[in-house]
XYZ file of C-alpha atoms in Angstrom:
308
model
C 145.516 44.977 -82.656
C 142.544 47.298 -80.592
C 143.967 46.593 -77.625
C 145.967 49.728 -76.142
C 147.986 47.447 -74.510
C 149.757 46.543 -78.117
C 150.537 50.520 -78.529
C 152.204 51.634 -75.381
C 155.813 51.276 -74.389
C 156.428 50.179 -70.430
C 156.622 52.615 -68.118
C 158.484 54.424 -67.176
C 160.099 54.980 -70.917
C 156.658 56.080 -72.386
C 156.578 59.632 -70.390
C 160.214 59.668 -71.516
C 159.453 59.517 -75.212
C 156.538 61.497 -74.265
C 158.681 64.402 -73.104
C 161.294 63.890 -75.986
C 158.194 64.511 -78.580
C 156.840 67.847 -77.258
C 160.279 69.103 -76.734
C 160.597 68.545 -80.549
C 157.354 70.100 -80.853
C 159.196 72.900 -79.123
C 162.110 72.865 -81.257
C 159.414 73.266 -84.444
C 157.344 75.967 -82.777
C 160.389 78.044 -81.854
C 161.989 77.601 -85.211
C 158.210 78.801 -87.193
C 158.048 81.613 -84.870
C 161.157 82.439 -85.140
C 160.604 81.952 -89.290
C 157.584 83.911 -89.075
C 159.659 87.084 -87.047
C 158.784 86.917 -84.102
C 160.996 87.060 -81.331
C 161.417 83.926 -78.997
C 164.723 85.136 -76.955
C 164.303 83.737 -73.340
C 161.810 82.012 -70.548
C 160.422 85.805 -69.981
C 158.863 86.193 -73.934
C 155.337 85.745 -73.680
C 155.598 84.072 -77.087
C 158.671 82.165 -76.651
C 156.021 79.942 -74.184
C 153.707 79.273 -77.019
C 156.430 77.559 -78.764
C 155.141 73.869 -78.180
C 151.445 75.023 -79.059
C 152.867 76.207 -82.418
C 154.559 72.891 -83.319
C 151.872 71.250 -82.607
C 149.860 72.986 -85.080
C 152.413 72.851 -87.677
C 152.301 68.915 -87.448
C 148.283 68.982 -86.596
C 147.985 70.829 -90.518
C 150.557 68.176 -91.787
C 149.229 64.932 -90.271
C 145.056 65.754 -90.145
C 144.063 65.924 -94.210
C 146.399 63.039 -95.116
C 144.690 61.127 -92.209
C 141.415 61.760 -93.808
C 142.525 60.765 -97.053
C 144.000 57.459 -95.752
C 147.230 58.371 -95.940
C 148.492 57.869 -92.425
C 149.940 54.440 -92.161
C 151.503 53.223 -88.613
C 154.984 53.460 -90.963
C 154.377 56.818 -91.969
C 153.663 57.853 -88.538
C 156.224 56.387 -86.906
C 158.724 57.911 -89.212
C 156.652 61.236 -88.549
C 157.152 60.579 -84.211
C 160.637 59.651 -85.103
C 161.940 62.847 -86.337
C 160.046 64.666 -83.635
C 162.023 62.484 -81.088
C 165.202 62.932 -82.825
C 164.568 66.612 -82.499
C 163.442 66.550 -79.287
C 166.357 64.744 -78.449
C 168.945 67.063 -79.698
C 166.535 70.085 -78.071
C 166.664 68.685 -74.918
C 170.400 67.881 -74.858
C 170.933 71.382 -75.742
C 169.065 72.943 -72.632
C 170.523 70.205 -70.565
C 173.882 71.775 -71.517
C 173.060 75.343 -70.811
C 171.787 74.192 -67.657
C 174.996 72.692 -66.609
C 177.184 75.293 -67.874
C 175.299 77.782 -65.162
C 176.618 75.879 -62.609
C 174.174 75.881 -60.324
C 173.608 73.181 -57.655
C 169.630 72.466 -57.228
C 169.207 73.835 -53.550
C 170.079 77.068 -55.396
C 167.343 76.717 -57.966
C 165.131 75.932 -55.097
C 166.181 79.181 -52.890
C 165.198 80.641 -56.335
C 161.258 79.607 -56.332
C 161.446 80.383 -52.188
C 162.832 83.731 -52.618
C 159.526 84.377 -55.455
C 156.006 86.324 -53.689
C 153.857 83.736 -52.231
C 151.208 83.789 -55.379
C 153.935 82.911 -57.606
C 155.450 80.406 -55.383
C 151.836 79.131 -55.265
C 151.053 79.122 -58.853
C 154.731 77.342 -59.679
C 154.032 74.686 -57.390
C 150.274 74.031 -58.603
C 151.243 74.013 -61.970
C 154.634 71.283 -60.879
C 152.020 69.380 -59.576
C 149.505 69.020 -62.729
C 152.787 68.498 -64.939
C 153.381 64.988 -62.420
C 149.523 64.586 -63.115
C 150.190 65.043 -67.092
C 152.762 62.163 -66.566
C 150.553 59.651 -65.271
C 148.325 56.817 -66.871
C 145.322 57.687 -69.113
C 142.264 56.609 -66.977
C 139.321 58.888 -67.943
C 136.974 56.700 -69.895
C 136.086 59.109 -72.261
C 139.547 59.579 -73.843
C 140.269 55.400 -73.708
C 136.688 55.094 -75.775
C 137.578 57.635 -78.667
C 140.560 60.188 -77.981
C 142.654 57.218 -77.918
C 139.748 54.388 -79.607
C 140.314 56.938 -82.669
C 144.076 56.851 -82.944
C 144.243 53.174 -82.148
C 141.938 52.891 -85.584
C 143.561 55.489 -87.042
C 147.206 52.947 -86.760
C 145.122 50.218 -87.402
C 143.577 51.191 -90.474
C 145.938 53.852 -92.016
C 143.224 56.696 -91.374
C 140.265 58.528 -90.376
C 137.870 55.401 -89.216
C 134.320 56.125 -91.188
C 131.982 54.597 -88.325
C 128.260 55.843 -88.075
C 127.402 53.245 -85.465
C 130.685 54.751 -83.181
C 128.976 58.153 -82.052
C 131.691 59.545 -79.607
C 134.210 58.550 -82.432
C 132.360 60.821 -84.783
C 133.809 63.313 -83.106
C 137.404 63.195 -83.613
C 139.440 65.670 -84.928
C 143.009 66.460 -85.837
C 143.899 65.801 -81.855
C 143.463 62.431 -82.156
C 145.930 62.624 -84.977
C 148.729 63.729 -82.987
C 147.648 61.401 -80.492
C 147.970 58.753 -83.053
C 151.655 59.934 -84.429
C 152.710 59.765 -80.433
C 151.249 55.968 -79.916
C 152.410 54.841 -83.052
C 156.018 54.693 -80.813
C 154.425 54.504 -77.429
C 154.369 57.177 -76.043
C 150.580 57.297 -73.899
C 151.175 60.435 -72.373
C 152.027 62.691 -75.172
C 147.937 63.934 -75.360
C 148.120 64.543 -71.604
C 151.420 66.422 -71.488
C 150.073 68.835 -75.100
C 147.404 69.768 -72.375
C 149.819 70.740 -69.966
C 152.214 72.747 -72.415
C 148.876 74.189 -73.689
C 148.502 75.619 -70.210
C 151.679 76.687 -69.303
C 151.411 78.744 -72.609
C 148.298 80.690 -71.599
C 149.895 81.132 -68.006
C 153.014 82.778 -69.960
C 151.021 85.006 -71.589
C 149.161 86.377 -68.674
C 152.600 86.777 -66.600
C 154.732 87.813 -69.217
C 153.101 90.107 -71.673
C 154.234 93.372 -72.522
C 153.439 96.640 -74.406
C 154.238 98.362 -77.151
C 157.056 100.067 -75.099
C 158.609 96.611 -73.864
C 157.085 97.236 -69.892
C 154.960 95.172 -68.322
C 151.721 94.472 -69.001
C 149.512 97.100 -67.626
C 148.055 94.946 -64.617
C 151.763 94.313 -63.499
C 151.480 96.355 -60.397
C 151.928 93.800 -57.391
C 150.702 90.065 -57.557
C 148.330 91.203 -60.182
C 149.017 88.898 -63.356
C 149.871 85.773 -60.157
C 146.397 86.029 -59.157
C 144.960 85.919 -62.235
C 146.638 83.113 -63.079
C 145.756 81.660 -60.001
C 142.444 82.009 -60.002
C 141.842 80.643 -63.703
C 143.655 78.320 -62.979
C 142.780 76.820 -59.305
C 139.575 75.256 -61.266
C 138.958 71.658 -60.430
C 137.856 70.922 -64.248
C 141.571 71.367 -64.790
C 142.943 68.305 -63.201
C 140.795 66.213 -65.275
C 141.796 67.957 -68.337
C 144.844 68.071 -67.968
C 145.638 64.272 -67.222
C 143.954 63.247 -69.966
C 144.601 63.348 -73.817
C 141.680 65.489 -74.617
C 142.101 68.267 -76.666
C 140.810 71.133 -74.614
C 143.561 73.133 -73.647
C 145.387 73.427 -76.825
C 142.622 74.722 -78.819
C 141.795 77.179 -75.865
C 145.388 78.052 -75.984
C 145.599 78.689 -79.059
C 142.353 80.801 -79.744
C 144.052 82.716 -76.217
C 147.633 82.657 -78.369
C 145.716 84.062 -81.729
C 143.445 86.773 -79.317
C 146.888 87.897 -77.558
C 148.473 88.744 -81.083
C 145.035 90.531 -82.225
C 144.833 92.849 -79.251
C 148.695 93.472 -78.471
C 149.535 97.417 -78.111
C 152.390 96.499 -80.899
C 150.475 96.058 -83.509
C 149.797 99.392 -84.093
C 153.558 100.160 -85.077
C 153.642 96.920 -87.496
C 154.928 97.211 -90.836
C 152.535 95.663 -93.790
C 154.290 92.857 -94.302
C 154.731 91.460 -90.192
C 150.564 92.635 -90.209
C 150.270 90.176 -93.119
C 152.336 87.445 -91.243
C 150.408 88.316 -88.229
C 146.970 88.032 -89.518
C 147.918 84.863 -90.848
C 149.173 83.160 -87.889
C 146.279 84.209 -86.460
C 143.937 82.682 -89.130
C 146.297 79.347 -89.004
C 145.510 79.279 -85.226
C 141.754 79.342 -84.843
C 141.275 77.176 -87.973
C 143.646 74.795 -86.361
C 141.462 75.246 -83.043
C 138.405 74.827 -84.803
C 139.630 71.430 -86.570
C 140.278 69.827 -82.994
C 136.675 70.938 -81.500
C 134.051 72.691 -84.069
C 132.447 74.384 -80.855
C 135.900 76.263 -81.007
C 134.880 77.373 -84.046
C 132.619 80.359 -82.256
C 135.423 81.676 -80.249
C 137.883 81.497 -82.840
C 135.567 82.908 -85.489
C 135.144 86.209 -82.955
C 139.184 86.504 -82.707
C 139.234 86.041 -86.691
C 136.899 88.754 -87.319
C 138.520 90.977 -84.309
C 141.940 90.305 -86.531
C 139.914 91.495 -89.894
């Protein structure tokens, strides 16, 4: 079974399960932050955005040394995707609720994005328009020889493929892992759509961020933070990383997520024990980073020793 044919469920129920497993991923990255003390209260937290990343990592460190140990059957996985969808699931029930209960009919939640400045109406509508590109088929050859090649073996063979001949497959790291956890119960676009939560993340920090005092970030004034965000974002490279299950943008947003907590005003008025839990969330993010590409490993290494 190397076919990828044999590992994906029928559209259109694969982007469903793939939307059910990083809302789980969600539900675990809110509940670690929230474990960890920091605050994820609404859409406006900065950090309540990286919630997604965070799971991700949190299953990344679970999944990625038993997979090199052989220790990652298709069982074992799909038992691992389950729970994720379960929680998902109940996640996504939950918001659907507290949607409902606001009683608000969707022409008025589109007079809301008509009534934002033009560079945020801009920016929201680019970035709805790269989350329908997360949702579509994986086409780029390069993730259907090895992003995908490696998780197919990875099912196949209950772990980390040992290949010397497969050069682009010596390259895998613990993205491929998740990738393999999410097509283990067919869900193809789970890769794509941890690049597009990836993104939003780094877009919530640049919008929402705030100092020491609770303000705005100090760029606030105006369209300031929209442009910015607009103009990192308006790069081509963009729409081919983010339909594809490459992992690009998650270790980018997390070295961005781990560089945020190093050089946020707050820290200063930190007690020893949140600098300790700090510090090590940082550490836990560029390693992570560093374990999906190495070449990660020079911008993470900078954050690690700017956190030191």
């Amino acid at each position: 079974m190397f076919s990828i044919d044999q590992f994906l469920a029928s559209p259109p129920l694969s982007v469903v399960i793939s939307v059910l497993l990083i809302l789980g991923c969600d539900l675990i990255g809110m509940l670690l932050l929230r474990a960890a003390g920091f605050a994820v209260s609404d859409h406006r937290d900065w950090i309540r955005w990286q919630a997604p990343i965070v799971g991700a990592v949190l299953l990344a460190i679970i999944l990625y040394p038993l997979a090199l140990v052989n220790l990652t059957s298709k069982l074992f996985m799909q038992a691992i995707a389950f729970i994720c969808l379960v929680l998902g699931t109940i996640h996504g029930c939950r918001k659907a609720v507290t949607v409902c209960a606001g009683r608000k009919k969707p022409n008025e939640y589109w007079g809301m994005i008509l009534a934002q400045s033009h560079p945020r109406k801009l920016l929201i509508f680019m970035l709805l328009g790269m989350g329908l590109l997360a949702m579509g088929p994986v086409t780029s050859a390069d993730s259907l020889d090895y992003h995908l090649g490696i998780a197919i073996s990875i099912l196949n063979n209950g772990g980390m493929p040992v290949a010397p001949e497969w050069f682009m497959g010596r390259l895998a790291g613990n993205g491929e892992v998740l990738n393999a956890m999410a097509l283990s119960i067919g869900a193809e676009q789970f890769g794509s759509l941890l690049q597009y939560a990836s993104l939003l993340g780094i877009v919530g920090i640049i919008i929402f961020a705030r100092n020491a005092e609770g303000r705005a970030n100090y760029y606030s004034e105006g369209y300031v933070p929209e442009l910015i965000a607009l103009a990192a974002f308006s790069a081509p490279v963009l729409l081919f990383l983010v339909g594809s299950p490459k992992p690009q943008m998650w270790p980018v947003a997390m070295t961005t997520f781990a560089f945020a907590l190093v050089m946020h005003p707050a820290r200063h008025n930190l007690s020893h024990r949140n600098a300790l839990i700090g510090y090590a969330m940082v550490c836990l993010l560029v390693m992570t980073a560093s374990q999906a590409k190495f070449n990660y490993l020079l911008g993470g290494g900078v954050v690690g020793i700017l956190a030191f």
